[in-house]
Amino acid sequence: MVIFSVYVVNKAGGLIYQYDNYVPRTEVEKTFSYPLDLVLKHHDEKVIVSFGQRDGIKVGHAVLSINGADVLGKNTADGKDILEYLKDPGNYPVSIRFGRARLSSNEKLMLASMFHSLFAIGSQLSPEVGSSGIEMLETDVFKLHCFQTLTGIKFIVLADPRQSGIDALLKKIYEIYSDFALKNPFYSLEMPIRCELFDQNLKSSLEVAEKAGNFGAGS
Amino acid sequence: MTVHNLYIFDRNGSCLFYSEWNRKKQAGISKDEEFKLMYGMLFSIRSFVSKMSPQDMKDGFLSFQTSKYRLHYYETASGLKFVMNTDLSVSNARDTLQHIYSNLYVDLVVKNPLVPSCQPLDSELFGTRLDSFIRSLPYYSPRAA
């Protein structure tokens, strides 16, 4: 029962704080011989699997390292283009590590703004009067909880689907935000939060929520 | 305990079927625009979820809830999307949507040689069978709470 990450979005939709508490890294390293039976392609400055699945390597996984050396975007550690490198039979056998690509901070910014808009559309398409935006989004692997304050700040928590007590945790994070970010005289509103006390208190409240599975009055 | 409405989208984004039972608030835009907005929102949610997910997913996006309603989502392997809005008391409508697909849609629409694909559904039989199925659901009541 785990909390994956916390995002704080300001009222314009910009990400002002992000913390990854636990990111499960599923990586698979295998040795391949020519020809490679997975089809790779360039996508967003990364090389990802576009077709082919074997031994835990799925479509969408990115190339993380070749022969032990971490790749740099589309190139190997030596600066050669990865797809060209893998087309040359002279470079085989080669050991490649595949895994889910880590989100860059740019991507996190874009995803936070995307959610900000989806939150508003959820309220617009409501079949009932007076609906709020998306408060909880469920998938088979995680549950996303969102709490919007009266001032338009959204606190978003990604957690395990079975984790309880997230509603109380969201209110607690709001409390921590008002105590350690808003009351900090050097913090400007709607700007990225860079307050050490906010980080520390957030981490400890996440630990409490995970351990208890039930924070305060319950979910 | 009630079902508000149901949408069926095909893989290209066109709305094949829409029906409402207990809807209290219209979206304030024309039906066509509402279908496009709904499809666009679901497309974005699926892309958002696949990027945000900490691990590889099997079923993907299942449902979301707001303070007043819950949207349930079911996608078939052929790209057909079933979307149902209910009130908050319904926690899992995936089996219902799966039943609508396999027992109603496949039997009455896919197997019907006269129904053209990728166009809004005209089948009266599908409409009446679906309506009686929804009304027979344990969580459907005609006068919403």
CSV table of C-alpha atoms in Angstrom, one decimal:
chain,number,residue,atom,x,y,z
A,1,MET,CA,0.0,0.0,0.0
A,2,VAL,CA,1.9,2.9,-1.3
A,3,ILE,CA,1.7,6.6,-2.3
A,4,PHE,CA,3.5,7.2,-5.6
A,5,SER,CA,3.7,10.9,-5.9
A,6,VAL,CA,2.3,14.3,-5.0
A,7,TYR,CA,1.7,17.2,-7.4
A,8,VAL,CA,0.5,20.8,-6.5
A,9,VAL,CA,-1.0,22.8,-9.3
A,10,ASN,CA,-1.7,26.6,-9.1
A,11,LYS,CA,-4.9,28.2,-10.3
A,12,ALA,CA,-3.6,28.9,-13.8
A,13,GLY,CA,-2.8,25.2,-14.3
A,14,GLY,CA,1.0,25.4,-13.8
A,15,LEU,CA,2.8,22.9,-11.7
A,16,ILE,CA,4.3,24.5,-8.6
A,17,TYR,CA,5.4,21.4,-6.7
A,18,GLN,CA,6.1,17.8,-7.4
A,19,TYR,CA,7.4,15.0,-5.2
A,20,ASP,CA,8.0,11.4,-6.2
A,21,ASN,CA,7.7,9.3,-3.1
A,22,TYR,CA,8.0,5.8,-4.6
A,23,VAL,CA,8.5,5.0,-8.3
A,24,PRO,CA,8.6,1.3,-9.0
A,25,ARG,CA,11.3,0.7,-11.6
A,26,THR,CA,10.7,-2.3,-13.7
A,27,GLU,CA,13.8,-2.7,-15.9
A,28,VAL,CA,14.9,-5.7,-18.0
A,29,GLU,CA,18.4,-6.2,-19.3
A,30,LYS,CA,18.9,-8.8,-22.0
A,31,THR,CA,21.6,-9.7,-24.5
A,32,PHE,CA,20.5,-9.7,-28.1
A,33,SER,CA,22.0,-11.1,-31.3
A,34,TYR,CA,21.5,-9.7,-34.8
A,35,PRO,CA,18.8,-9.1,-36.0
A,36,LEU,CA,16.9,-7.4,-33.2
A,37,ASP,CA,13.4,-8.8,-33.0
A,38,LEU,CA,11.9,-5.7,-31.5
A,39,VAL,CA,11.0,-2.7,-33.6
A,40,LEU,CA,12.3,0.5,-32.2
A,41,LYS,CA,11.5,4.1,-33.1
A,42,HIS,CA,12.3,7.6,-32.1
A,43,HIS,CA,9.7,9.3,-29.9
A,44,ASP,CA,10.1,12.5,-28.0
A,45,GLU,CA,13.9,12.4,-27.8
A,46,LYS,CA,13.9,8.8,-26.7
A,47,VAL,CA,14.1,5.4,-28.4
A,48,ILE,CA,11.1,3.3,-27.6
A,49,VAL,CA,9.8,-0.1,-28.5
A,50,SER,CA,7.0,0.3,-31.1
A,51,PHE,CA,6.4,-3.3,-31.9
A,52,GLY,CA,7.4,-6.6,-30.3
A,53,GLN,CA,7.2,-8.0,-26.9
A,54,ARG,CA,9.3,-10.6,-25.1
A,55,ASP,CA,10.6,-11.4,-21.6
A,56,GLY,CA,9.0,-8.5,-19.8
A,57,ILE,CA,9.8,-6.0,-22.5
A,58,LYS,CA,6.6,-4.3,-23.7
A,59,VAL,CA,5.5,-1.8,-26.3
A,60,GLY,CA,6.3,1.7,-24.9
A,61,HIS,CA,9.4,0.7,-23.0
A,62,ALA,CA,12.4,2.9,-23.6
A,63,VAL,CA,16.0,2.0,-24.2
A,64,LEU,CA,17.7,2.9,-20.9
A,65,SER,CA,21.3,1.6,-21.5
A,66,ILE,CA,23.4,-0.2,-24.0
A,67,ASN,CA,26.2,-2.5,-22.9
A,68,GLY,CA,25.9,-1.0,-19.4
A,69,ALA,CA,26.3,2.6,-20.5
A,70,ASP,CA,23.3,4.8,-20.0
A,71,VAL,CA,21.9,6.3,-23.2
A,72,LEU,CA,21.7,10.1,-23.7
A,73,GLY,CA,18.3,10.7,-25.4
A,74,LYS,CA,18.6,9.3,-28.9
A,75,ASN,CA,22.3,8.6,-28.8
A,76,THR,CA,24.5,6.1,-27.0
A,77,ALA,CA,26.9,7.2,-24.3
A,78,ASP,CA,29.5,7.7,-27.1
A,79,GLY,CA,27.3,9.9,-29.1
A,80,LYS,CA,26.3,7.5,-31.8
A,81,ASP,CA,22.7,7.3,-33.0
A,82,ILE,CA,21.1,4.3,-31.3
A,83,LEU,CA,19.1,3.1,-34.3
A,84,GLU,CA,22.1,3.2,-36.6
A,85,TYR,CA,24.2,1.5,-34.0
A,86,LEU,CA,21.7,-1.4,-33.7
A,87,LYS,CA,21.4,-1.7,-37.5
A,88,ASP,CA,25.1,-2.7,-37.8
A,89,PRO,CA,25.6,-6.5,-37.2
A,90,GLY,CA,29.2,-5.8,-36.2
A,91,ASN,CA,28.0,-4.4,-32.9
A,92,TYR,CA,26.3,-7.6,-31.8
A,93,PRO,CA,25.9,-9.4,-29.4
A,94,VAL,CA,24.7,-6.3,-27.5
A,95,SER,CA,23.2,-6.0,-24.1
A,96,ILE,CA,20.3,-3.6,-23.9
A,97,ARG,CA,18.3,-2.5,-20.8
A,98,PHE,CA,14.6,-1.6,-21.4
A,99,GLY,CA,12.2,-0.1,-19.0
A,100,ARG,CA,9.4,2.4,-18.5
A,101,ALA,CA,10.8,5.8,-19.4
A,102,ARG,CA,11.1,8.2,-16.5
A,103,LEU,CA,9.1,11.4,-16.8
A,104,SER,CA,11.2,14.5,-17.4
A,105,SER,CA,10.2,17.6,-15.5
A,106,ASN,CA,8.9,19.1,-18.8
A,107,GLU,CA,6.6,16.2,-19.2
A,108,LYS,CA,5.4,16.5,-15.7
A,109,LEU,CA,4.6,20.2,-16.3
A,110,MET,CA,2.6,19.2,-19.4
A,111,LEU,CA,0.7,16.4,-17.6
A,112,ALA,CA,-0.2,18.7,-14.7
A,113,SER,CA,-1.6,21.3,-17.1
A,114,MET,CA,-3.4,18.6,-19.0
A,115,PHE,CA,-5.1,17.4,-15.8
A,116,HIS,CA,-6.0,21.0,-14.9
A,117,SER,CA,-8.0,21.1,-18.1
A,118,LEU,CA,-9.5,17.7,-17.7
A,119,PHE,CA,-10.7,18.6,-14.3
A,120,ALA,CA,-12.6,21.5,-15.7
A,121,ILE,CA,-14.1,19.5,-18.6
A,122,GLY,CA,-15.3,16.9,-16.0
A,123,SER,CA,-17.3,19.6,-14.4
A,124,GLN,CA,-18.7,20.9,-17.6
A,125,LEU,CA,-19.9,17.6,-18.9
A,126,SER,CA,-21.7,16.7,-15.7
A,127,PRO,CA,-25.2,15.4,-16.0
A,128,GLU,CA,-25.9,16.7,-12.5
A,129,VAL,CA,-26.2,20.3,-11.4
A,130,GLY,CA,-23.4,21.8,-9.3
A,131,SER,CA,-20.7,19.2,-9.9
A,132,SER,CA,-17.1,19.7,-9.0
A,133,GLY,CA,-14.2,18.7,-11.2
A,134,ILE,CA,-12.6,15.3,-11.2
A,135,GLU,CA,-11.9,14.3,-7.6
A,136,MET,CA,-10.8,10.8,-8.1
A,137,LEU,CA,-9.6,9.0,-11.2
A,138,GLU,CA,-9.2,5.2,-11.1
A,139,THR,CA,-7.1,2.8,-13.2
A,140,ASP,CA,-6.2,-0.8,-12.5
A,141,VAL,CA,-2.7,0.3,-11.3
A,142,PHE,CA,-3.2,3.5,-9.4
A,143,LYS,CA,-5.8,6.0,-8.1
A,144,LEU,CA,-5.4,9.7,-8.6
A,145,HIS,CA,-7.0,11.9,-5.9
A,146,CYS,CA,-7.5,15.6,-6.4
A,147,PHE,CA,-8.5,18.2,-3.9
A,148,GLN,CA,-9.2,21.7,-5.1
A,149,THR,CA,-9.2,24.5,-2.5
A,150,LEU,CA,-11.4,27.6,-2.6
A,151,THR,CA,-8.5,29.5,-4.0
A,152,GLY,CA,-8.1,27.2,-7.0
A,153,ILE,CA,-5.0,25.3,-5.9
A,154,LYS,CA,-5.1,21.6,-6.7
A,155,PHE,CA,-3.4,19.0,-4.6
A,156,ILE,CA,-3.0,15.8,-6.5
A,157,VAL,CA,-1.9,12.5,-5.0
A,158,LEU,CA,-1.2,9.3,-7.0
A,159,ALA,CA,-1.6,6.2,-4.8
A,160,ASP,CA,-2.1,2.5,-4.8
A,161,PRO,CA,-5.8,1.7,-5.5
A,162,ARG,CA,-6.2,0.1,-2.1
A,163,GLN,CA,-4.7,2.9,-0.1
A,164,SER,CA,-7.2,4.5,2.2
A,165,GLY,CA,-7.1,7.8,4.1
A,166,ILE,CA,-6.2,9.9,1.1
A,167,ASP,CA,-8.9,12.5,1.6
A,168,ALA,CA,-7.6,13.2,5.1
A,169,LEU,CA,-4.0,13.2,3.6
A,170,LEU,CA,-5.0,15.8,1.0
A,171,LYS,CA,-6.5,18.1,3.7
A,172,LYS,CA,-3.3,17.6,5.7
A,173,ILE,CA,-1.2,18.6,2.7
A,174,TYR,CA,-3.3,21.7,2.4
A,175,GLU,CA,-2.6,22.5,6.0
A,176,ILE,CA,1.2,21.9,5.5
A,177,TYR,CA,1.0,24.2,2.4
A,178,SER,CA,-0.6,27.0,4.3
A,179,ASP,CA,1.7,26.6,7.3
A,180,PHE,CA,5.1,26.3,5.5
A,181,ALA,CA,4.6,27.9,2.1
A,182,LEU,CA,2.0,30.6,2.5
A,183,LYS,CA,3.3,31.8,5.9
A,184,ASN,CA,6.8,31.9,4.5
A,185,PRO,CA,7.4,35.6,3.8
A,186,PHE,CA,9.8,34.8,1.0
A,187,TYR,CA,7.3,32.7,-0.9
A,188,SER,CA,5.3,34.4,-3.7
A,189,LEU,CA,1.9,33.1,-4.5
A,190,GLU,CA,1.4,30.8,-7.5
A,191,MET,CA,5.2,30.3,-7.8
A,192,PRO,CA,7.1,27.0,-7.5
A,193,ILE,CA,7.3,26.0,-3.9
A,194,ARG,CA,10.9,25.9,-2.7
A,195,CYS,CA,10.5,25.7,1.1
A,196,GLU,CA,12.5,23.2,3.0
A,197,LEU,CA,10.0,22.9,5.8
A,198,PHE,CA,7.2,22.2,3.4
A,199,ASP,CA,9.3,19.3,1.9
A,200,GLN,CA,10.1,17.8,5.3
A,201,ASN,CA,6.6,18.0,6.6
A,202,LEU,CA,5.2,16.6,3.4
A,203,LYS,CA,7.5,13.6,3.5
A,204,SER,CA,6.7,12.8,7.1
A,205,SER,CA,2.9,13.1,6.6
A,206,LEU,CA,3.2,10.7,3.6
A,207,GLU,CA,5.1,8.3,5.8
A,208,VAL,CA,2.4,8.4,8.4
A,209,ALA,CA,-0.4,8.0,5.8
A,210,GLU,CA,1.3,5.0,4.3
A,211,LYS,CA,2.0,3.3,7.6
A,212,ALA,CA,-1.4,3.9,9.1
A,213,GLY,CA,-3.2,3.3,5.8
A,214,ASN,CA,-5.7,5.4,7.6
A,215,PHE,CA,-4.8,9.0,8.4
A,216,GLY,CA,-6.8,10.9,11.0
A,217,ALA,CA,-10.5,10.4,10.6
A,218,GLY,CA,-10.2,8.1,7.7
A,219,SER,CA,-10.9,8.3,3.9
B,1,MET,CA,-29.2,5.2,-7.3
B,2,THR,CA,-29.4,6.0,-11.0
B,3,VAL,CA,-27.9,5.9,-14.4
B,4,HIS,CA,-27.7,9.3,-16.1
B,5,ASN,CA,-26.7,8.6,-19.6
B,6,LEU,CA,-24.7,6.3,-21.9
B,7,TYR,CA,-22.4,7.1,-24.9
B,8,ILE,CA,-20.9,4.6,-27.4
B,9,PHE,CA,-18.0,5.8,-29.5
B,10,ASP,CA,-16.3,4.0,-32.3
B,11,ARG,CA,-12.5,3.9,-32.9
B,12,ASN,CA,-12.5,7.1,-35.0
B,13,GLY,CA,-14.2,9.2,-32.4
B,14,SER,CA,-17.7,9.4,-33.9
B,15,CYS,CA,-20.6,8.9,-31.5
B,16,LEU,CA,-22.5,5.8,-32.5
B,17,PHE,CA,-25.2,5.9,-29.8
B,18,TYR,CA,-26.3,8.2,-27.0
B,19,SER,CA,-29.2,7.8,-24.7
B,20,GLU,CA,-30.1,9.5,-21.4
B,21,TRP,CA,-32.4,8.4,-18.6
B,22,ASN,CA,-32.0,10.8,-15.7
B,23,ARG,CA,-29.9,13.7,-16.9
B,24,LYS,CA,-30.6,16.9,-14.9
B,25,LYS,CA,-28.2,19.4,-16.5
B,26,GLN,CA,-27.4,19.8,-20.2
B,27,ALA,CA,-23.8,20.7,-21.1
B,28,GLY,CA,-24.8,24.1,-22.6
B,29,ILE,CA,-23.4,23.2,-26.0
B,30,SER,CA,-24.9,21.3,-29.0
B,31,LYS,CA,-25.0,17.5,-28.9
B,32,ASP,CA,-22.4,17.2,-31.6
B,33,GLU,CA,-20.0,19.5,-29.7
B,34,GLU,CA,-20.7,17.5,-26.5
B,35,PHE,CA,-19.9,14.2,-28.2
B,36,LYS,CA,-16.6,15.7,-29.5
B,37,LEU,CA,-15.7,17.1,-26.1
B,38,MET,CA,-16.5,13.9,-24.4
B,39,TYR,CA,-14.4,11.8,-26.8
B,40,GLY,CA,-11.6,14.4,-26.6
B,41,MET,CA,-11.7,14.3,-22.8
B,42,LEU,CA,-11.5,10.5,-22.8
B,43,PHE,CA,-8.7,10.4,-25.4
B,44,SER,CA,-6.7,12.9,-23.3
B,45,ILE,CA,-7.4,11.0,-20.1
B,46,ARG,CA,-6.1,7.7,-21.6
B,47,SER,CA,-3.0,9.4,-22.8
B,48,PHE,CA,-2.5,11.1,-19.5
B,49,VAL,CA,-3.0,7.9,-17.6
B,50,SER,CA,-0.5,5.9,-19.8
B,51,LYS,CA,2.2,8.5,-19.2
B,52,MET,CA,1.5,9.0,-15.5
B,53,SER,CA,1.2,5.4,-14.6
B,54,PRO,CA,4.0,4.2,-12.3
B,55,GLN,CA,3.8,0.7,-13.8
B,56,ASP,CA,2.6,-0.9,-17.0
B,57,MET,CA,-1.2,-1.2,-17.1
B,58,LYS,CA,-3.4,-3.9,-18.2
B,59,ASP,CA,-6.9,-2.4,-18.4
B,60,GLY,CA,-6.0,1.2,-18.2
B,61,PHE,CA,-8.4,4.0,-17.2
B,62,LEU,CA,-11.5,2.6,-15.5
B,63,SER,CA,-13.6,5.4,-14.1
B,64,PHE,CA,-13.5,8.8,-12.5
B,65,GLN,CA,-15.7,10.5,-10.0
B,66,THR,CA,-16.6,14.1,-9.1
B,67,SER,CA,-18.7,15.4,-6.2
B,68,LYS,CA,-21.9,14.6,-8.0
B,69,TYR,CA,-21.5,11.8,-10.6
B,70,ARG,CA,-19.2,9.0,-11.7
B,71,LEU,CA,-18.1,8.2,-15.2
B,72,HIS,CA,-17.5,4.5,-16.1
B,73,TYR,CA,-15.4,3.6,-19.1
B,74,TYR,CA,-15.0,0.4,-21.0
B,75,GLU,CA,-13.0,0.0,-24.2
B,76,THR,CA,-13.1,-3.1,-26.3
B,77,ALA,CA,-10.1,-4.5,-28.3
B,78,SER,CA,-11.6,-3.1,-31.5
B,79,GLY,CA,-11.5,0.5,-30.2
B,80,LEU,CA,-15.2,0.7,-29.3
B,81,LYS,CA,-15.7,2.9,-26.2
B,82,PHE,CA,-18.6,2.6,-23.8
B,83,VAL,CA,-19.1,5.5,-21.4
B,84,MET,CA,-21.7,5.5,-18.7
B,85,ASN,CA,-22.5,8.3,-16.2
B,86,THR,CA,-24.1,7.2,-13.0
B,87,ASP,CA,-24.5,8.7,-9.5
B,88,LEU,CA,-21.9,8.1,-6.8
B,89,SER,CA,-23.4,5.0,-5.3
B,90,VAL,CA,-22.4,2.8,-8.3
B,91,SER,CA,-18.8,1.7,-7.6
B,92,ASN,CA,-18.2,-0.7,-10.5
B,93,ALA,CA,-20.1,-0.7,-13.7
B,94,ARG,CA,-17.5,-2.5,-15.8
B,95,ASP,CA,-19.4,-5.8,-15.8
B,96,THR,CA,-22.6,-3.9,-16.9
B,97,LEU,CA,-20.7,-2.2,-19.8
B,98,GLN,CA,-19.1,-5.5,-20.8
B,99,HIS,CA,-22.6,-7.1,-20.8
B,100,ILE,CA,-23.9,-4.3,-22.9
B,101,TYR,CA,-21.1,-4.8,-25.4
B,102,SER,CA,-21.1,-8.6,-25.6
B,103,ASN,CA,-24.8,-9.4,-25.2
B,104,LEU,CA,-26.5,-6.3,-26.7
B,105,TYR,CA,-24.1,-4.6,-29.1
B,106,VAL,CA,-22.5,-7.7,-30.6
B,107,ASP,CA,-25.7,-9.7,-30.9
B,108,LEU,CA,-27.9,-6.9,-32.2
B,109,VAL,CA,-25.6,-4.6,-34.1
B,110,VAL,CA,-22.5,-6.3,-35.2
B,111,LYS,CA,-24.2,-9.4,-36.3
B,112,ASN,CA,-26.8,-7.4,-38.2
B,113,PRO,CA,-25.7,-7.2,-41.9
B,114,LEU,CA,-27.9,-4.2,-42.6
B,115,VAL,CA,-26.4,-1.9,-40.0
B,116,PRO,CA,-23.6,0.3,-41.6
B,117,SER,CA,-20.5,0.7,-39.5
B,118,CYS,CA,-19.1,4.1,-38.4
B,119,GLN,CA,-22.5,5.8,-38.6
B,120,PRO,CA,-24.8,6.7,-35.8
B,121,LEU,CA,-26.8,3.7,-34.7
B,122,ASP,CA,-30.4,3.5,-36.0
B,123,SER,CA,-31.4,0.2,-34.6
B,124,GLU,CA,-34.7,0.4,-32.8
B,125,LEU,CA,-34.3,-3.1,-31.4
B,126,PHE,CA,-30.9,-2.2,-29.8
B,127,GLY,CA,-32.5,1.0,-28.3
B,128,THR,CA,-35.4,-0.8,-26.7
B,129,ARG,CA,-33.4,-3.8,-25.5
B,130,LEU,CA,-30.7,-1.4,-24.0
B,131,ASP,CA,-33.4,0.7,-22.4
B,132,SER,CA,-35.1,-2.3,-20.7
B,133,PHE,CA,-31.7,-3.7,-19.6
B,134,ILE,CA,-30.7,-0.4,-18.0
B,135,ARG,CA,-34.1,-0.1,-16.3
B,136,SER,CA,-33.7,-3.6,-14.9
B,137,LEU,CA,-30.3,-2.9,-13.3
B,138,PRO,CA,-30.4,-3.1,-9.5
B,139,TYR,CA,-28.9,0.4,-9.2
B,140,TYR,CA,-31.4,2.1,-11.5
B,141,SER,CA,-34.4,3.9,-10.0
B,142,PRO,CA,-36.6,6.1,-12.1
B,143,ARG,CA,-36.8,8.9,-9.6
B,144,ALA,CA,-33.2,9.9,-8.9
B,145,ALA,CA,-32.2,10.7,-5.4
